XYZ file of C-alpha atoms in Angstrom:
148
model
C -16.184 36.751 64.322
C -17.247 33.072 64.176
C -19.780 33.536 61.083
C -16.712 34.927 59.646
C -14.522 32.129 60.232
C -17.510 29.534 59.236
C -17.851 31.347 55.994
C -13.978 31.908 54.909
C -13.887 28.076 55.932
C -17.213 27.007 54.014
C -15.531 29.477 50.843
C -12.744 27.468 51.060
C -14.399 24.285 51.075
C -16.411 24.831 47.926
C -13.120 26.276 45.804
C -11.344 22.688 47.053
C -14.389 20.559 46.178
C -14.372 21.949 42.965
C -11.324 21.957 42.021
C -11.013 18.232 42.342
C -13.971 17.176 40.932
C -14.013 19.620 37.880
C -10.739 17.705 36.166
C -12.857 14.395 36.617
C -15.856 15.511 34.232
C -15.121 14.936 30.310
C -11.276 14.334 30.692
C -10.709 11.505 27.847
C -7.553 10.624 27.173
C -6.683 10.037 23.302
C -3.964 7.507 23.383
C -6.552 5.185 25.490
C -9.563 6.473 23.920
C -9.167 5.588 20.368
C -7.029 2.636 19.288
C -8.939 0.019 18.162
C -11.681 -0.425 15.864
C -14.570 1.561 14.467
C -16.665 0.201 12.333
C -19.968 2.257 10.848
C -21.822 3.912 7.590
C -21.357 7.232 4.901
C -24.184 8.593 4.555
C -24.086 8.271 0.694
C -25.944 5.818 -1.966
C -23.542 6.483 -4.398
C -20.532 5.638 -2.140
C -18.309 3.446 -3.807
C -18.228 -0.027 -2.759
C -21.240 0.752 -0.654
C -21.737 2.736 2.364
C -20.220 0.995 5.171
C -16.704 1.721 6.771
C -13.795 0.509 8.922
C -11.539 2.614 10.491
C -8.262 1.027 12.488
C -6.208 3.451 14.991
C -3.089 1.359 15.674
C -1.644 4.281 18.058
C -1.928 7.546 19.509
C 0.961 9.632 20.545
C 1.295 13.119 22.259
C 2.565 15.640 20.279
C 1.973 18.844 22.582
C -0.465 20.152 24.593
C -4.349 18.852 23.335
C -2.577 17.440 20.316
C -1.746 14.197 19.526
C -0.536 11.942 16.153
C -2.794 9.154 15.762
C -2.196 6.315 12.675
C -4.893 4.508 11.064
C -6.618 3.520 8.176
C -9.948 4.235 7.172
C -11.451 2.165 4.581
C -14.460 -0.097 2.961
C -15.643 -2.822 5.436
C -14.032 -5.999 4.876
C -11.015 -4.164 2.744
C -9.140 -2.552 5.353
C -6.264 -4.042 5.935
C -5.155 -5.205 9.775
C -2.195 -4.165 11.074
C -1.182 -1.921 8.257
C 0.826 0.529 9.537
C -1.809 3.504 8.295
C -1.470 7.294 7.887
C -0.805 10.130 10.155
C -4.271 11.528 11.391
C -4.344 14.453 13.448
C -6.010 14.654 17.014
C -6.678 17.795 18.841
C -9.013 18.407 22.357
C -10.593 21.511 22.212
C -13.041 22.613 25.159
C -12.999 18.844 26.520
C -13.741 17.512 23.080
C -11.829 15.449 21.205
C -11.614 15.695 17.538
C -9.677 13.657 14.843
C -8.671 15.401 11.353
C -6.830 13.564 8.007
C -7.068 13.683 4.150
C -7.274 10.159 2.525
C -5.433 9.791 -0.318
C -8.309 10.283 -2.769
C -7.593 14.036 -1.316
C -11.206 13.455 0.957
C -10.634 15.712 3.901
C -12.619 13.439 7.110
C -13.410 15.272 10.230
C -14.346 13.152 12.869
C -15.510 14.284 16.684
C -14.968 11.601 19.351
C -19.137 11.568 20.795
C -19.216 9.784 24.002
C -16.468 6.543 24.537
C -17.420 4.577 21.539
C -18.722 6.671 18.559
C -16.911 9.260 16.255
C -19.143 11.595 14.098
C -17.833 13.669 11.324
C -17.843 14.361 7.900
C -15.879 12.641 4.706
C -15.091 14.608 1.392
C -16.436 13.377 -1.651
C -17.323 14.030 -5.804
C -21.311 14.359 -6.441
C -21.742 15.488 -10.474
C -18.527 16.868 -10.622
C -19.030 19.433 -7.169
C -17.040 18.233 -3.834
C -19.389 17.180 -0.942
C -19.168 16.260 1.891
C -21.145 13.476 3.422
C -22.062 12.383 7.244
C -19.739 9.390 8.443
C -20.600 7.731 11.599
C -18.297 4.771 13.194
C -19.058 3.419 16.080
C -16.185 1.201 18.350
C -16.267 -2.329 18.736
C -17.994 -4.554 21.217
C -14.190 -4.862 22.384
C -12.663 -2.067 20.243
C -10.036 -4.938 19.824
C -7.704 -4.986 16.426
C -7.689 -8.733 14.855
């Protein structure tokens, strides 16, 4: 009788252990996550005005369950402008992974995944000879992830 006791009791301790600690692994939460600023490269020599990219989330607001509005603005380093209002990009958490999904308004879907707490890996739409592309983006967050 007591090695059944000690093993409903050591049952029972396992199922509460892990039921705390499993909520603790890869929970991020969007609206914390990723405001601020990103700042990293195309993957593209014929990008134009050069390869390297700024993207500013200004907020990030739920919408329903693992999906949030975020707005932004993605553009050429040193042409984006701060504190512009932005466009609506779309966040969704799938399996503990958070992914971020808009068209800019050359019609260039970008599909970004949110890679650790400070870098967001995707793709960007693009023209190469006349065929749509699209190229590897990779931004990476700021020392401070601050917005100027």
């Amino acid at each position: 009788m007591a090695n059944v006791i000690r093993s409903i009791f050591a049952f029972c301790l396992q199922i509460l252990i892990l039921g705390t600690a499993t909520p603790g692994f890869a929970q991020v939460d969007p609206t914390k996550a990723l405001i601020g600023r990103w700042e990293g490269t195309v993957e593209s020599s014929g990008a134009p005005g050069g390869n390297q990219r700024t993207l500013i989330i200004n907020s990030v607001k739920a919408q329903g369950e693992g999906e949030w509005i975020a707005r932004g603005r993605l553009g050429i380093t040193g042409q984006v402008q701060e504190g512009a209002r932005g466009q609506e990009i779309s966040v969704s958490s799938k399996n503990n992974e958070i992914f971020l999904e808009f068209v800019r308004p050359a019609k260039a879907p970008v599909r970004l995944k949110l890679v650790g707490d400070n870098m967001l890996q995707g793709t960007i739409g693009g023209i190469d000879k006349g065929r749509p592309v699209n190229y590897r983006i990779s931004l990476e967050k700021t020392k401070a992830g601050e917005i100027k």
